[in-house]
Amino acid sequence: QKVLPALTTKVNELKRSNIKYINEIDIWRFLRKNYWQNSKELTLGDMVNDILSTPNHLLEEYIGLIMQNQKNKNKDNELKKEKRDNLL
């Protein structure tokens, strides 16, 4: 909750750059996975700095990969269902 204002500021920056599909949760997950996962003694200041200084294109690439992975999972599920239906 302490970093929510920084996350909101970053989302507003993204919106000003016409990137409207990335939200606070997306940014949080990206940083947790790619920046903070192995960090020790991470301070609030470090977290705010990372949130505000993360290049927009890295967030876009991350969300693009997430969306592509979800699309692939959906296709796999459809194929499995189709195979199952053909067997019946």
Coordinates of N, CA and C in Angstrom, one line a residue:
Q1 N 0.8 -1.2 0.0 CA 0.0 0.0 0.0 C 0.9 1.3 0.0
K2 N 2.0 1.2 0.5 CA 2.9 2.3 0.6 C 3.4 2.8 -0.8
V3 N 3.5 1.8 -1.7 CA 4.0 2.1 -3.0 C 2.9 2.4 -4.0
L4 N 1.6 2.4 -3.6 CA 0.5 2.6 -4.5 C 0.5 4.0 -5.2
P5 N 0.9 5.0 -4.5 CA 1.0 6.3 -5.2 C 2.0 6.3 -6.3
A6 N 3.1 5.6 -6.1 CA 4.1 5.5 -7.2 C 3.6 4.7 -8.3
L7 N 2.9 3.6 -8.0 CA 2.3 2.7 -9.1 C 1.3 3.5 -9.9
T8 N 0.5 4.3 -9.2 CA -0.5 5.1 -9.9 C 0.1 6.2 -10.7
T9 N 1.2 6.8 -10.2 CA 1.9 7.8 -11.0 C 2.5 7.1 -12.3
K10 N 3.0 5.9 -12.2 CA 3.6 5.2 -13.4 C 2.5 4.9 -14.4
V11 N 1.3 4.4 -13.9 CA 0.2 4.1 -14.8 C -0.3 5.4 -15.5
N12 N -0.3 6.5 -14.8 CA -0.7 7.8 -15.4 C 0.4 8.2 -16.5
E13 N 1.6 8.0 -16.2 CA 2.7 8.2 -17.2 C 2.5 7.4 -18.4
L14 N 2.2 6.1 -18.2 CA 1.9 5.2 -19.3 C 0.7 5.7 -20.2
K15 N -0.3 6.1 -19.5 CA -1.5 6.6 -20.2 C -1.2 7.8 -21.0
R16 N -0.4 8.7 -20.5 CA 0.0 9.9 -21.3 C 0.8 9.5 -22.5
S17 N 1.5 8.4 -22.5 CA 2.2 7.8 -23.6 C 1.3 6.9 -24.5
N18 N 0.0 7.0 -24.2 CA -1.0 6.2 -24.9 C -0.9 4.7 -24.7
I19 N -0.4 4.3 -23.6 CA -0.3 2.9 -23.2 C -1.3 2.7 -22.1
K20 N -2.5 2.3 -22.5 CA -3.7 2.3 -21.6 C -4.0 0.9 -21.0
Y21 N -3.3 -0.1 -21.4 CA -3.7 -1.4 -21.0 C -2.8 -2.0 -19.9
I22 N -1.9 -1.2 -19.3 CA -1.1 -1.7 -18.2 C -1.6 -1.0 -17.0
N23 N -1.8 -1.8 -15.9 CA -2.3 -1.3 -14.7 C -1.3 -1.5 -13.5
E24 N -1.6 -1.0 -12.4 CA -0.7 -1.1 -11.2 C -0.3 -2.5 -10.9
I25 N -1.2 -3.5 -11.0 CA -0.9 -4.9 -10.7 C 0.1 -5.4 -11.7
D26 N 0.0 -5.0 -13.0 CA 0.9 -5.5 -14.0 C 2.3 -5.0 -13.6
I27 N 2.4 -3.7 -13.3 CA 3.7 -3.2 -12.9 C 4.3 -3.9 -11.7
W28 N 3.5 -4.0 -10.7 CA 3.9 -4.7 -9.5 C 4.5 -6.1 -9.8
R29 N 3.7 -6.9 -10.6 CA 4.1 -8.3 -10.9 C 5.4 -8.3 -11.7
F30 N 5.5 -7.3 -12.7 CA 6.8 -7.2 -13.5 C 8.0 -7.0 -12.6
L31 N 7.9 -6.0 -11.7 CA 9.0 -5.6 -10.8 C 9.3 -6.7 -9.8
R32 N 8.3 -7.3 -9.3 CA 8.5 -8.4 -8.3 C 9.3 -9.6 -9.0
K33 N 8.9 -9.9 -10.2 CA 9.5 -11.0 -10.9 C 10.9 -10.7 -11.5
N34 N 11.0 -9.5 -12.0 CA 12.2 -9.2 -12.8 C 13.2 -8.3 -12.0
Y35 N 12.8 -7.6 -11.0 CA 13.8 -6.7 -10.3 C 14.0 -7.2 -8.9
W36 N 12.9 -7.5 -8.2 CA 13.0 -7.7 -6.7 C 13.1 -9.1 -6.3
Q37 N 13.0 -10.1 -7.1 CA 12.9 -11.5 -6.7 C 14.0 -11.9 -5.8
N38 N 15.2 -11.5 -6.2 CA 16.4 -11.9 -5.4 C 17.0 -10.8 -4.6
S39 N 16.3 -9.7 -4.4 CA 16.8 -8.6 -3.7 C 16.7 -8.8 -2.2
K40 N 17.8 -8.3 -1.5 CA 17.8 -8.4 -0.1 C 17.9 -6.9 0.5
E41 N 17.2 -6.7 1.5 CA 17.2 -5.4 2.2 C 16.7 -4.3 1.2
L42 N 15.6 -4.6 0.5 CA 15.0 -3.6 -0.4 C 14.3 -2.6 0.4
T43 N 14.6 -1.3 0.1 CA 13.9 -0.2 0.8 C 12.7 0.3 0.1
L44 N 11.9 1.0 0.8 CA 10.8 1.7 0.1 C 11.3 2.6 -1.0
G45 N 12.3 3.3 -0.7 CA 12.9 4.3 -1.7 C 13.4 3.5 -2.9
D46 N 14.0 2.4 -2.7 CA 14.4 1.6 -3.9 C 13.2 1.2 -4.7
M47 N 12.2 0.7 -4.0 CA 11.0 0.3 -4.8 C 10.3 1.4 -5.6
V48 N 10.2 2.5 -4.9 CA 9.6 3.7 -5.6 C 10.5 4.1 -6.8
N49 N 11.8 4.1 -6.6 CA 12.7 4.4 -7.7 C 12.5 3.5 -8.9
D50 N 12.5 2.2 -8.6 CA 12.3 1.2 -9.6 C 11.0 1.4 -10.3
I51 N 9.9 1.6 -9.6 CA 8.6 1.8 -10.2 C 8.6 3.0 -11.2
L52 N 9.2 4.1 -10.8 CA 9.1 5.3 -11.6 C 10.2 5.3 -12.7
S53 N 11.3 4.5 -12.6 CA 12.3 4.6 -13.6 C 12.3 3.4 -14.6
T54 N 11.4 2.4 -14.4 CA 11.3 1.3 -15.3 C 10.9 1.8 -16.7
P55 N 11.7 1.5 -17.7 CA 11.3 2.0 -19.0 C 9.9 1.4 -19.5
N56 N 9.1 2.2 -20.1 CA 7.8 1.8 -20.5 C 7.9 0.6 -21.5
H57 N 8.9 0.6 -22.3 CA 8.9 -0.5 -23.3 C 9.2 -1.9 -22.7
L58 N 9.8 -1.9 -21.5 CA 10.0 -3.2 -20.8 C 8.7 -3.7 -20.3
L59 N 7.8 -2.8 -19.8 CA 6.5 -3.2 -19.3 C 5.6 -3.6 -20.4
E60 N 5.7 -3.0 -21.6 CA 5.0 -3.4 -22.8 C 5.4 -4.8 -23.2
E61 N 6.7 -5.0 -23.3 CA 7.2 -6.3 -23.7 C 6.7 -7.4 -22.7
Y62 N 6.8 -7.1 -21.4 CA 6.3 -8.1 -20.4 C 4.8 -8.4 -20.6
I63 N 4.0 -7.4 -20.7 CA 2.6 -7.7 -20.9 C 2.3 -8.4 -22.2
G64 N 3.1 -8.1 -23.3 CA 3.0 -8.8 -24.5 C 3.2 -10.2 -24.4
L65 N 4.3 -10.6 -23.6 CA 4.6 -12.0 -23.4 C 3.5 -12.7 -22.6
I66 N 3.0 -12.0 -21.6 CA 1.9 -12.6 -20.8 C 0.7 -12.9 -21.7
M67 N 0.4 -11.9 -22.5 CA -0.8 -12.1 -23.4 C -0.6 -13.2 -24.4
Q68 N 0.6 -13.3 -24.9 CA 0.9 -14.4 -25.9 C 0.9 -15.7 -25.2
N69 N 1.4 -15.8 -24.0 CA 1.4 -17.1 -23.3 C -0.1 -17.5 -23.0
Q70 N -0.9 -16.5 -22.6 CA -2.3 -16.8 -22.4 C -3.0 -17.3 -23.6
K71 N -2.7 -16.6 -24.7 CA -3.3 -17.0 -26.0 C -2.9 -18.4 -26.4
N72 N -1.6 -18.8 -26.2 CA -1.1 -20.1 -26.5 C -1.8 -21.2 -25.6
K73 N -2.0 -20.8 -24.3 CA -2.7 -21.8 -23.4 C -4.1 -22.0 -23.9
N74 N -4.8 -20.9 -24.3 CA -6.2 -21.0 -24.8 C -6.2 -21.9 -26.0
K75 N -5.3 -21.8 -26.9 CA -5.2 -22.6 -28.1 C -5.0 -24.1 -27.8
D76 N -4.1 -24.3 -26.8 CA -3.8 -25.7 -26.4 C -5.1 -26.3 -25.8
N77 N -5.8 -25.5 -25.0 CA -7.0 -26.0 -24.4 C -8.1 -26.4 -25.4
E78 N -8.1 -25.5 -26.4 CA -9.1 -25.7 -27.5 C -8.7 -27.0 -28.3
L79 N -7.5 -27.2 -28.5 CA -7.0 -28.4 -29.3 C -7.3 -29.7 -28.4
K80 N -7.0 -29.6 -27.2 CA -7.3 -30.8 -26.3 C -8.8 -31.1 -26.3
K81 N -9.6 -30.0 -26.2 CA -11.1 -30.2 -26.2 C -11.5 -30.8 -27.5
E82 N -11.0 -30.3 -28.6 CA -11.3 -30.8 -29.9 C -11.0 -32.3 -30.1
K83 N -9.8 -32.7 -29.6 CA -9.3 -34.1 -29.7 C -10.2 -34.9 -28.8
R84 N -10.6 -34.5 -27.6 CA -11.4 -35.2 -26.7 C -12.8 -35.4 -27.4
D85 N -13.3 -34.3 -28.0 CA -14.7 -34.4 -28.6 C -14.7 -35.4 -29.8
N86 N -13.5 -35.4 -30.5 CA -13.4 -36.3 -31.7 C -13.4 -37.8 -31.3
L87 N -12.9 -38.0 -30.1 CA -12.7 -39.4 -29.6 C -14.1 -39.9 -29.1
L88 N -15.0 -39.0 -28.8 CA -16.3 -39.4 -28.2 C -17.2 -39.7 -29.3

